Coordinates of C-alpha atoms in Angstrom, one line a residue:
M1 CA -12.6 -18.5 -18.9
S2 CA -15.7 -17.4 -16.9
T3 CA -19.2 -18.7 -17.2
A4 CA -22.5 -16.7 -17.0
I5 CA -25.7 -18.6 -16.4
L6 CA -28.9 -16.8 -17.5
T7 CA -31.8 -18.1 -15.5
G8 CA -35.3 -16.8 -16.0
P9 CA -37.7 -16.0 -18.8
P10 CA -35.8 -14.9 -22.0
V11 CA -36.2 -11.3 -23.3
A12 CA -36.2 -10.9 -27.1
G13 CA -33.8 -8.3 -28.5
S14 CA -31.9 -7.8 -25.2
P15 CA -28.2 -6.9 -25.5
L16 CA -27.4 -8.7 -22.3
E17 CA -25.8 -11.7 -23.9
A18 CA -23.6 -9.6 -26.1
D19 CA -22.6 -7.5 -23.0
L20 CA -21.7 -10.6 -21.0
R21 CA -19.6 -12.0 -23.9
A22 CA -17.8 -8.6 -24.2
L23 CA -16.9 -9.0 -20.5
G24 CA -15.3 -12.4 -21.3
F25 CA -18.1 -14.7 -20.1
D26 CA -19.3 -17.9 -21.8
V27 CA -23.1 -17.6 -21.7
R28 CA -25.4 -20.5 -20.9
T29 CA -29.1 -20.5 -20.3
A30 CA -31.2 -22.4 -17.7
N31 CA -35.0 -22.7 -17.5
D32 CA -35.2 -22.8 -13.7
A33 CA -33.2 -23.0 -10.5
A34 CA -32.7 -26.7 -10.7
S35 CA -31.2 -26.6 -14.2
A36 CA -29.1 -23.6 -13.2
A37 CA -27.7 -25.6 -10.3
E38 CA -26.8 -28.4 -12.7
L39 CA -25.0 -26.0 -15.0
L40 CA -23.1 -24.6 -12.0
A41 CA -22.0 -28.0 -11.0
A42 CA -20.7 -28.7 -14.5
V43 CA -18.5 -25.6 -14.5
P44 CA -14.8 -26.3 -13.5
A45 CA -14.2 -25.4 -9.8
Q46 CA -11.4 -23.0 -10.7
E47 CA -13.6 -20.8 -12.9
R48 CA -15.6 -17.7 -11.9
V49 CA -19.4 -18.2 -12.3
A50 CA -22.1 -15.5 -12.7
V51 CA -25.8 -15.8 -12.4
V52 CA -27.7 -13.2 -14.3
D53 CA -31.5 -12.6 -14.8
P54 CA -32.3 -12.2 -18.5
R55 CA -34.5 -9.3 -17.6
F56 CA -31.5 -7.3 -16.3
V57 CA -31.4 -3.7 -17.6
G58 CA -28.5 -1.5 -16.7
H59 CA -25.1 -0.1 -17.7
L60 CA -22.4 -2.3 -19.0
H61 CA -20.1 -0.8 -16.3
A62 CA -22.5 -1.9 -13.6
L63 CA -22.2 -5.4 -14.9
R64 CA -18.4 -5.0 -15.1
L65 CA -18.2 -3.9 -11.5
A66 CA -20.4 -6.7 -10.3
L67 CA -19.0 -9.6 -12.4
T68 CA -15.3 -8.9 -13.1
D69 CA -13.8 -7.3 -10.0
P70 CA -11.1 -9.7 -8.8
R71 CA -11.0 -8.3 -5.2
F72 CA -14.1 -9.9 -3.8
P73 CA -15.0 -13.6 -3.6
A74 CA -18.6 -12.7 -4.4
A75 CA -20.3 -9.6 -5.6
A76 CA -23.8 -8.5 -6.7
V77 CA -26.0 -5.8 -8.2
P78 CA -29.8 -6.2 -8.6
G79 CA -30.2 -8.9 -11.2
A80 CA -26.7 -10.2 -11.3
L81 CA -24.1 -11.8 -9.0
T82 CA -20.8 -13.6 -9.3
A83 CA -18.8 -16.1 -7.3
Q84 CA -15.1 -16.7 -7.6
P85 CA -13.7 -20.2 -6.8
A86 CA -13.5 -19.3 -3.1
A87 CA -17.3 -18.6 -3.0
R88 CA -18.4 -21.3 -5.4
A89 CA -19.3 -23.8 -2.6
A90 CA -21.4 -21.1 -0.8
L91 CA -23.2 -20.4 -4.1
A92 CA -23.9 -24.1 -4.6
R93 CA -25.3 -24.3 -1.0
A94 CA -27.5 -21.2 -1.8
F95 CA -29.0 -23.1 -4.8
G96 CA -29.6 -26.1 -2.6
R97 CA -31.6 -24.1 -0.1
I98 CA -34.1 -22.9 -2.6
P99 CA -37.4 -24.7 -1.9
V100 CA -39.7 -26.1 -4.6
G101 CA -43.4 -26.7 -4.7
A102 CA -46.5 -24.6 -4.1
G103 CA -46.1 -21.2 -2.6
T104 CA -42.4 -20.8 -3.4
A105 CA -42.6 -19.0 -6.8
H106 CA -41.7 -15.7 -5.3
L107 CA -38.3 -17.1 -4.3
T108 CA -37.4 -17.9 -7.9
D109 CA -39.2 -15.1 -9.7
V110 CA -36.0 -13.0 -9.3
L111 CA -33.6 -15.9 -8.5
T112 CA -30.5 -13.7 -8.4
D113 CA -31.9 -11.7 -5.5
T114 CA -32.7 -14.8 -3.5
L115 CA -29.2 -16.2 -4.1
T116 CA -27.7 -12.8 -3.1
E117 CA -29.6 -12.8 0.2
S118 CA -28.5 -16.3 0.9
L119 CA -24.8 -15.5 0.2
D120 CA -25.1 -12.4 2.4
R121 CA -26.4 -14.4 5.3
E122 CA -23.6 -16.9 4.9
E123 CA -20.9 -14.2 5.4
T124 CA -18.9 -15.2 2.3
G125 CA -17.5 -11.7 1.9
L126 CA -20.3 -10.7 -0.5
H127 CA -19.7 -7.2 -2.0
R128 CA -22.8 -5.2 -2.9
V129 CA -21.6 -2.8 -5.5
E130 CA -22.2 0.9 -4.8
L131 CA -23.8 2.0 -8.1
G132 CA -24.1 5.7 -7.6
S133 CA -25.6 7.1 -10.8
L134 CA -25.2 3.8 -12.6
V135 CA -28.4 1.7 -13.3
A136 CA -28.9 -2.0 -12.6
T137 CA -32.4 -3.4 -12.2
V138 CA -34.6 -6.3 -13.2
A139 CA -37.5 -5.0 -15.4
L140 CA -40.5 -7.3 -14.8
T141 CA -42.9 -5.5 -17.1
P142 CA -42.5 -3.7 -20.5
A143 CA -43.2 -0.4 -18.8
Q144 CA -40.4 -1.0 -16.2
R145 CA -38.1 -2.0 -19.0
E146 CA -38.8 1.2 -20.9
D147 CA -38.2 3.3 -17.8
A148 CA -35.0 1.5 -17.1
R149 CA -33.7 2.0 -20.6
E150 CA -34.4 5.7 -20.3
A151 CA -32.5 5.9 -17.1
V152 CA -29.6 4.1 -18.7
A153 CA -29.6 6.5 -21.6
A154 CA -29.6 9.5 -19.2
V155 CA -26.2 8.5 -17.6
D156 CA -23.0 8.2 -19.6
D157 CA -21.3 5.2 -18.0
E158 CA -18.0 5.9 -19.7
A159 CA -17.9 9.2 -18.0
V160 CA -18.7 7.5 -14.7
R161 CA -16.0 5.0 -15.4
L162 CA -13.4 7.7 -16.0
R163 CA -14.4 9.6 -12.9
T164 CA -14.2 6.6 -10.6
A165 CA -10.8 5.7 -12.0
V166 CA -9.5 8.5 -9.9
K167 CA -9.1 8.1 -6.1
S168 CA -11.6 10.0 -4.1
R169 CA -8.9 11.1 -1.6
D170 CA -5.6 12.3 -3.1
G171 CA -3.3 15.3 -2.7
F172 CA -4.0 18.7 -4.1
F173 CA -1.3 18.5 -6.8
T174 CA -2.4 15.1 -7.9
T175 CA -6.1 16.0 -8.0
Y176 CA -5.8 19.2 -9.9
C177 CA -2.6 19.0 -11.9
I178 CA -2.3 15.3 -12.8
S179 CA -5.6 13.4 -12.6
P180 CA -7.6 15.7 -15.0
Y181 CA -5.6 14.2 -17.9
S182 CA -3.9 11.1 -16.6
R183 CA -7.3 9.3 -16.5
Y184 CA -7.5 9.7 -20.3
L185 CA -4.0 8.3 -20.5
A186 CA -5.3 5.3 -18.4
R187 CA -8.1 4.8 -20.9
W188 CA -5.7 5.0 -23.8
C189 CA -3.6 2.3 -22.2
A190 CA -6.6 0.1 -21.5
R191 CA -7.8 0.2 -25.1
R192 CA -4.4 -0.9 -26.2
G193 CA -4.3 -3.9 -23.8
L194 CA -1.6 -2.5 -21.5
T195 CA -1.7 -3.7 -17.9
P196 CA -1.1 -1.6 -14.8
N197 CA 2.1 -3.5 -14.0
Q198 CA 3.5 -2.5 -17.4
V199 CA 2.7 1.1 -16.7
T200 CA 4.2 0.8 -13.3
T201 CA 7.4 -0.6 -14.8
A202 CA 7.5 2.3 -17.4
S203 CA 7.2 4.7 -14.5
L204 CA 10.2 3.1 -12.8
L205 CA 12.3 3.1 -16.0
T206 CA 11.4 6.8 -16.5
A207 CA 12.5 7.7 -13.0
L208 CA 15.7 5.7 -13.3
I209 CA 16.5 7.7 -16.5
A210 CA 15.7 10.9 -14.6
A211 CA 18.2 9.8 -11.9
G212 CA 20.8 9.2 -14.6
C213 CA 20.2 12.7 -16.0
A214 CA 20.7 14.2 -12.5
A215 CA 23.9 12.2 -12.1
T216 CA 25.5 14.1 -15.0
G217 CA 25.8 17.1 -12.8
T218 CA 25.0 19.5 -15.6
R219 CA 22.3 22.1 -15.7
G220 CA 20.8 20.5 -18.8
G221 CA 20.8 17.2 -17.0
F222 CA 19.1 18.6 -13.9
I223 CA 16.4 20.2 -16.1
A224 CA 15.8 17.0 -17.9
A225 CA 15.8 15.1 -14.6
G226 CA 13.1 17.3 -13.2
F227 CA 10.9 17.0 -16.3
L228 CA 11.3 13.2 -16.4
L229 CA 10.6 12.9 -12.7
L230 CA 7.2 14.6 -13.2
F231 CA 6.4 12.4 -16.1
S232 CA 7.3 9.4 -14.0
F233 CA 4.8 10.6 -11.5
V234 CA 2.1 11.0 -14.2
L235 CA 2.7 7.3 -15.1
D236 CA 2.6 6.5 -11.4
C237 CA -0.9 8.0 -11.2
T238 CA -1.9 6.3 -14.4
D239 CA -1.2 2.8 -13.3
G240 CA -3.6 3.0 -10.4
Q241 CA -6.2 4.7 -12.5
L242 CA -5.8 2.0 -15.2
A243 CA -6.3 -0.7 -12.5
R244 CA -9.5 1.0 -11.4
Y245 CA -10.7 1.7 -14.9
S246 CA -10.2 -1.8 -16.1
L247 CA -10.6 -3.6 -12.7
Q248 CA -7.1 -5.2 -13.0
Y249 CA -6.3 -5.4 -9.3
S250 CA -3.7 -7.7 -7.9
T251 CA -1.7 -8.0 -4.7
M252 CA 1.5 -8.2 -6.8
G253 CA 0.5 -5.0 -8.6
A254 CA 0.0 -3.1 -5.4
W255 CA 3.4 -4.4 -4.2
L256 CA 5.1 -3.3 -7.4
D257 CA 3.5 0.1 -7.3
A258 CA 4.5 0.7 -3.7
T259 CA 8.0 -0.7 -3.8
F260 CA 8.7 0.9 -7.1
D261 CA 7.7 4.3 -5.7
R262 CA 10.4 4.0 -3.0
A263 CA 12.9 2.6 -5.6
K264 CA 12.2 5.6 -7.8
E265 CA 12.6 8.2 -5.1
Y266 CA 15.7 6.7 -3.5
A267 CA 17.4 6.1 -6.9
Y268 CA 16.7 9.8 -7.7
Y269 CA 18.3 10.9 -4.4
A270 CA 21.4 8.9 -5.3
G271 CA 21.4 10.4 -8.8
L272 CA 21.3 13.9 -7.2
A273 CA 24.1 13.0 -4.9
L274 CA 26.2 11.7 -7.8
G275 CA 25.5 14.8 -9.8
A276 CA 26.5 17.1 -6.9
A277 CA 29.7 15.1 -6.5
R278 CA 30.6 15.8 -10.1
G279 CA 30.3 19.5 -9.2
G280 CA 32.5 19.1 -6.1
D281 CA 29.7 19.1 -3.6
D282 CA 29.4 16.0 -1.3
V283 CA 25.7 15.7 -0.3
W284 CA 25.6 11.9 0.3
A285 CA 24.9 12.5 4.0
L286 CA 22.0 14.7 3.1
A287 CA 20.7 12.1 0.6
L288 CA 21.0 9.3 3.2
G289 CA 19.3 11.6 5.8
A290 CA 16.4 12.2 3.4
M291 CA 16.0 8.5 2.8
V292 CA 16.1 7.7 6.5
L293 CA 13.5 10.5 7.3
M294 CA 11.2 9.3 4.6
T295 CA 11.4 5.7 5.6
C296 CA 10.8 6.5 9.3
R297 CA 7.8 8.6 8.3
H298 CA 6.3 5.7 6.4
V299 CA 7.0 3.3 9.3
V300 CA 5.0 5.7 11.5
D301 CA 2.1 5.6 9.0
F302 CA 2.2 1.8 8.7
S303 CA 2.5 1.1 12.4
F304 CA -0.3 3.5 13.4
N305 CA -2.6 2.1 10.8
E306 CA -1.9 -1.5 11.7
A307 CA -2.3 -0.7 15.4
N308 CA -5.8 0.7 14.7
H309 CA -6.7 -1.5 11.8
D310 CA -9.2 -3.6 13.8
A311 CA -9.5 -1.7 17.0
T312 CA -12.8 -2.3 18.8
A313 CA -13.5 1.4 19.3
N314 CA -12.3 4.7 17.7
T315 CA -13.4 7.6 19.8
S316 CA -11.3 10.6 20.7
P317 CA -11.7 14.4 20.8
T318 CA -8.8 14.7 18.3
A319 CA -10.6 12.5 15.8
A320 CA -13.8 14.5 16.4
L321 CA -11.9 17.8 15.8
S322 CA -10.4 16.3 12.6
G323 CA -13.9 15.4 11.4
K324 CA -15.1 19.0 12.0
L325 CA -12.1 20.4 10.1
D326 CA -12.9 18.1 7.2
S327 CA -16.3 19.7 6.9
V328 CA -14.7 23.0 5.9
G329 CA -13.5 22.5 2.3
W330 CA -10.3 24.5 2.3
T331 CA -8.9 23.0 5.4
V332 CA -9.0 19.5 3.8
W333 CA -6.6 20.6 1.1
V334 CA -4.4 22.5 3.5
R335 CA -4.1 19.5 5.8
R336 CA -3.3 17.2 2.8
M337 CA -0.6 19.5 1.6
I338 CA 1.0 20.0 5.0
V339 CA 1.9 16.3 5.2
L340 CA 3.8 16.7 1.9
P341 CA 2.3 13.6 0.1
I342 CA 4.1 12.1 -2.9
G343 CA 2.6 14.4 -5.5
E344 CA 3.6 17.6 -3.7
R345 CA 6.9 16.1 -2.7
W346 CA 7.9 15.0 -6.2
A347 CA 6.7 18.3 -7.7
M348 CA 8.9 20.2 -5.2
I349 CA 11.9 18.0 -5.9
A350 CA 11.4 18.3 -9.7
V351 CA 11.2 22.1 -9.7
L352 CA 14.1 22.6 -7.3
T353 CA 16.2 20.1 -9.3
A354 CA 15.6 22.1 -12.5
F355 CA 16.3 25.6 -11.0
T356 CA 18.6 25.1 -8.0
T357 CA 21.3 22.7 -6.7
P358 CA 21.1 19.2 -5.2
R359 CA 22.1 20.7 -1.8
I360 CA 19.1 23.0 -1.9
V361 CA 16.8 20.2 -3.0
F362 CA 17.8 18.1 0.0
Y363 CA 17.6 21.0 2.5
A364 CA 14.1 21.7 1.3
L365 CA 13.2 18.0 1.4
L366 CA 14.6 17.5 4.9
I367 CA 12.9 20.6 6.3
G368 CA 9.5 19.9 4.7
C369 CA 9.4 16.2 5.6
A370 CA 10.6 16.9 9.2
L371 CA 7.7 19.4 9.7
A372 CA 5.2 17.0 8.1
A373 CA 6.5 14.2 10.3
C374 CA 6.1 16.3 13.4
Y375 CA 2.6 17.3 12.4
T376 CA 1.3 13.8 11.6
T377 CA 3.1 12.1 14.5
A378 CA 1.8 14.6 17.1
G379 CA -1.7 14.2 15.8
R380 CA -1.5 10.5 16.0
V381 CA 0.0 10.5 19.5
L382 CA -2.9 12.8 20.7
R383 CA -5.4 10.4 19.1
S384 CA -3.9 7.4 20.7
L385 CA -3.8 9.0 24.2
T386 CA -7.4 10.2 24.0
R387 CA -9.2 7.4 22.3
R388 CA -10.9 4.6 24.1
A389 CA -10.0 1.4 22.4
R390 CA -8.7 -2.1 23.0
R391 CA -6.1 -3.3 20.6
T392 CA -6.5 -6.8 19.2
D393 CA -4.2 -9.7 18.9
R394 CA -3.9 -9.2 15.2
A395 CA -2.7 -5.6 15.7
A396 CA -0.2 -6.7 18.3
R397 CA 1.1 -9.4 15.9
A398 CA 1.5 -6.9 13.1
L399 CA 3.4 -4.5 15.3
A400 CA 5.7 -7.3 16.5
D401 CA 6.4 -8.2 12.9
L402 CA 7.1 -4.5 12.0
A403 CA 9.5 -4.3 14.9
D404 CA 11.8 -6.8 13.0
S405 CA 13.4 -8.2 16.1
G406 CA 16.1 -10.7 15.6
P407 CA 17.4 -13.7 17.6
L408 CA 19.2 -11.5 20.2
A409 CA 16.0 -9.5 21.0
E410 CA 14.0 -12.7 21.0
L411 CA 16.3 -14.2 23.6
I412 CA 16.1 -11.1 25.8
A413 CA 12.4 -10.8 25.4
G414 CA 11.9 -14.5 26.4
R415 CA 13.8 -13.9 29.6
A416 CA 12.0 -10.6 30.3
R417 CA 8.5 -12.0 29.4
G418 CA 6.0 -11.7 32.2
R419 CA 7.5 -8.5 33.6
G420 CA 5.6 -5.3 33.1
R421 CA 2.0 -4.8 32.2
T422 CA 0.5 -5.1 28.7
G423 CA -1.0 -1.9 27.6
S424 CA 1.3 0.4 29.6
F425 CA 3.9 2.8 28.2
L426 CA 6.8 0.5 29.0
A427 CA 7.2 -0.8 25.4
P428 CA 7.6 2.6 23.7
V429 CA 9.7 4.0 26.5
M430 CA 12.1 1.0 26.3
A431 CA 12.2 1.3 22.4
F432 CA 12.9 5.0 22.7
L433 CA 15.7 4.4 25.2
S434 CA 17.1 1.7 23.0
A435 CA 17.4 4.1 20.1
A436 CA 18.3 7.2 22.2
V437 CA 21.1 5.6 24.2
L438 CA 22.8 4.4 21.0
L439 CA 22.3 7.6 19.0
V440 CA 23.5 10.0 21.7
W441 CA 26.6 7.9 22.1
V442 CA 27.6 7.6 18.4
I443 CA 26.7 11.3 17.7
F444 CA 28.4 13.0 20.6
Q445 CA 31.4 10.7 21.1
D446 CA 34.7 11.9 19.6
D447 CA 35.5 8.4 18.4
P448 CA 32.3 6.3 18.1
T449 CA 34.2 3.6 16.1
S450 CA 35.4 1.9 19.3
W451 CA 34.7 -1.2 21.3
L452 CA 32.8 0.9 23.9
T453 CA 30.3 1.5 21.1
V454 CA 29.8 -2.2 20.8
G455 CA 29.0 -2.3 24.5
V456 CA 26.5 0.5 24.1
A457 CA 24.9 -1.5 21.2
V458 CA 24.6 -4.5 23.5
C459 CA 22.8 -2.3 26.0
S460 CA 20.5 -1.0 23.2
A461 CA 19.7 -4.6 22.3
L462 CA 18.8 -5.4 25.9
L463 CA 16.4 -2.5 26.0
A464 CA 15.0 -3.5 22.6
G465 CA 14.3 -7.0 23.8
A466 CA 12.5 -5.6 26.9
A467 CA 10.4 -3.4 24.6
V468 CA 8.9 -6.5 22.8
A469 CA 8.7 -8.8 25.8
R470 CA 5.0 -8.2 26.1
P471 CA 2.2 -8.1 23.4
L472 CA 2.2 -4.6 21.8
K473 CA -1.3 -3.6 22.8
G474 CA -0.6 -0.3 24.5
A475 CA -1.9 3.1 23.4
L476 CA 1.5 4.2 22.0
D477 CA 3.0 0.8 21.2
W478 CA 2.8 1.7 17.5
L479 CA 5.8 3.9 18.2
V480 CA 8.1 0.9 18.8
P481 CA 8.9 0.1 15.2
P482 CA 9.6 3.7 14.2
F483 CA 12.0 4.1 17.2
F484 CA 13.8 0.9 16.1
R485 CA 14.1 2.1 12.5
A486 CA 15.4 5.5 13.5
G487 CA 18.0 3.9 15.8
E488 CA 19.3 1.5 13.2
Y489 CA 19.3 3.8 10.2
V490 CA 20.8 6.9 11.9
T491 CA 23.5 4.7 13.5
I492 CA 24.6 3.5 10.1
L493 CA 24.5 7.1 8.8
V494 CA 26.6 8.5 11.6
L495 CA 29.2 5.7 11.7
A496 CA 29.7 6.0 7.9
A497 CA 29.9 9.8 8.1
R498 CA 32.5 9.6 10.9
A499 CA 34.6 7.2 8.9
D500 CA 35.4 10.2 6.8
V501 CA 36.6 8.2 3.8
P502 CA 35.4 8.3 0.2
G503 CA 32.7 5.7 -0.5
A504 CA 31.6 5.2 3.1
L505 CA 28.4 7.2 2.8
P506 CA 27.4 5.7 -0.6
A507 CA 28.0 2.2 0.9
A508 CA 25.8 3.1 3.9
Y509 CA 23.2 4.5 1.5
G510 CA 23.1 1.1 -0.2
L511 CA 22.9 -0.8 3.1
V512 CA 20.0 1.3 4.4
A513 CA 18.2 0.9 1.0
A514 CA 18.5 -2.9 1.3
V515 CA 17.3 -2.9 4.9
A516 CA 14.5 -0.4 4.1
Y517 CA 13.3 -2.7 1.3
H518 CA 13.0 -5.5 3.7
H519 CA 10.9 -3.4 6.0
Y520 CA 8.6 -2.2 3.2
D521 CA 8.3 -5.8 2.0
T522 CA 7.1 -6.7 5.5
V523 CA 4.5 -4.0 5.4
Y524 CA 3.0 -5.0 2.0
R525 CA 2.9 -8.7 3.0
I526 CA 0.9 -7.8 6.1
R527 CA -1.4 -5.5 4.1
G528 CA -1.9 -8.3 1.6
G529 CA -3.1 -10.6 4.3
T530 CA -0.3 -13.0 3.9
G531 CA 1.6 -12.3 7.1
A532 CA 5.2 -11.2 7.7
P533 CA 8.2 -12.6 5.9
P534 CA 9.3 -16.1 7.2
R535 CA 11.2 -16.1 10.5
W536 CA 14.2 -17.7 8.9
L537 CA 14.6 -14.6 6.8
V538 CA 14.3 -12.2 9.8
R539 CA 16.9 -14.3 11.7
A540 CA 19.2 -14.5 8.7
T541 CA 19.2 -10.7 8.4
G542 CA 19.9 -10.4 12.1
G543 CA 17.0 -8.3 13.1
H544 CA 17.5 -4.6 13.7
E545 CA 19.5 -5.2 16.9
G546 CA 21.7 -7.9 15.3
R547 CA 22.5 -5.6 12.4
I548 CA 23.4 -2.8 14.7
L549 CA 25.7 -5.0 16.7
V550 CA 27.4 -6.3 13.6
I551 CA 28.0 -2.8 12.2
T552 CA 29.4 -1.5 15.4
V553 CA 31.8 -4.5 15.6
L554 CA 32.9 -3.8 12.0
A555 CA 33.5 -0.1 12.8
A556 CA 35.5 -1.0 15.9
A557 CA 37.6 -3.8 14.3
L558 CA 38.3 -2.4 10.9
S559 CA 40.1 0.6 9.4
P560 CA 37.9 3.3 7.8
E561 CA 38.7 1.8 4.4
G562 CA 38.0 -1.7 5.6
F563 CA 34.7 -0.5 7.2
T564 CA 33.6 0.9 3.9
I565 CA 34.3 -2.4 2.1
A566 CA 32.5 -4.3 4.8
L567 CA 29.4 -2.0 4.5
T568 CA 29.4 -2.5 0.8
A569 CA 29.6 -6.3 1.1
L570 CA 26.9 -6.3 3.8
A571 CA 24.6 -4.2 1.6
V572 CA 25.1 -6.6 -1.3
V573 CA 24.5 -9.7 0.8
L574 CA 21.4 -8.3 2.5
A575 CA 20.0 -7.0 -0.8
L576 CA 20.4 -10.4 -2.5
L577 CA 18.9 -12.2 0.5
V578 CA 15.8 -10.1 0.9
L579 CA 15.2 -9.5 -2.9
I580 CA 15.4 -13.2 -3.8
E581 CA 13.0 -14.2 -1.1
S582 CA 10.7 -11.3 -1.8
I583 CA 10.5 -11.9 -5.5
R584 CA 10.0 -15.6 -5.0
F585 CA 7.1 -14.9 -2.6
W586 CA 5.3 -12.3 -4.7
V587 CA 5.6 -14.2 -8.0
S588 CA 4.1 -17.3 -6.4
S589 CA 1.8 -15.6 -3.9
Q590 CA -1.9 -16.6 -3.9
A591 CA -2.9 -13.6 -1.8
P592 CA -6.2 -12.0 -2.7
A593 CA -6.3 -8.8 -4.8
V594 CA -5.8 -5.7 -2.8
H595 CA -8.7 -3.3 -2.2
D596 CA -8.0 0.2 -3.7
E597 CA -11.3 2.0 -4.1
G598 CA -11.8 5.0 -6.3
E599 CA -14.5 7.5 -5.5
P600 CA -18.2 6.2 -5.6
A601 CA -19.9 6.5 -8.9

């Protein structure tokens, strides 16, 4: 339950109390600041509290944005503010600072504005809502009230609410082919009490059914799979729009949305591979290659963003050129489509599934994603080399967590610590060599399933440890995690393919999927402000270099059939380990709700 305290002269016939109750607030009234402070102290500490001026005039959605958004500890519009439990103490202090006596009436004439300014000075994370075309004001005279009511009547807040439910920055396909109607589906869900997490789950189930249809290997199954995959994407857009429409944000919801996206896509790849196998075409290597490429692309995105999340400067000719291109309307859409975002990617997969073969789907996916990866990575490298910035300790910590270094790399890094210079190119060069040495060996050797490969894996681990021996604050240090991911994933792919026995590649697919989940989980924990997974989990999974060493030992010591069984067992063990810990964490997490803004009203 939430409590709203009306403080100020009452206004006869105002719908304000009814609006507050509609938003779930228990309404109480106070005659002055002192009595309002007493009411605040009486409200249980775990409840949200709002302070509203009875003379408030504005749209219901303006109040909803100010008083019910879970993402901010405190928020305000003219005439209304709210404080969640984390900001309650600051609000109480703000009340305590209000002076009494002669000459102070102006401070309590519009008490909410005085409290808002006080909270703002205290740096409590106060969010001032961007109203756009919405109205929120305190009408001090009858004439002002009449003018405000006319302004409210001139703007349809429901239309604004629907428009702002859609992200301001999205892909071309999503913006023009999905969002024009998915926003109405979001409103339909909201009016029936459905939550974003329920819609997210429905999207997952739809995609899994699509994967099952693709696994039949029939033309009818492929057509149904393409249609269901598109419908799953519609639901995927709807869940975020529902969250913005009804302000139902949560860290767990963002985690579910992001991880389910990967689960849907990778399950669909597996369904296509199974369907192709039914027709006599083995495309498991292509399916695994597509998953590896997509995951490495995402790691590039995550690492670059984390490296620059709190950089102290952000100036580069490349960024300036990008800004100029954004000023030309058509270039914005071209650049968004070039990177093949999820909407364009899923539309391509769905259409090709319905009308072609799984092999063609994977060829198109690999070519398109490879070109997109080259385009985005090249741009980010140029930005990093030409920008003047100093990376922070937080960025370095995030990159170290994304590197997923295990006990062996930690030991090597400890011995190498102090050598080399922080901020140089040593870290990305060492990470590149760590991956390149291993991949060149396993790809070009006639028999990579030998004990010599184990020795190469040890050398790779030595280089990996050297890469993370110093804080990752260099201009290109964000490339370290992607190099590690590519080295690990592609090694598993190649060794499974060279085993040349039925089941090896599907087992490798499962293993990479389990490891990739662990890496995505790390990203979303960092994004949620809760830090990386516990070190015991990273050590238990071996870190990237430990897993590579174990896999090369298994390949050298076992027959191809035994290696396949070992890969399967390793995939199951790792999946259970990371899933159990991840689910435990996210179910019990007290992380703040994730920011996911739609376009300004």
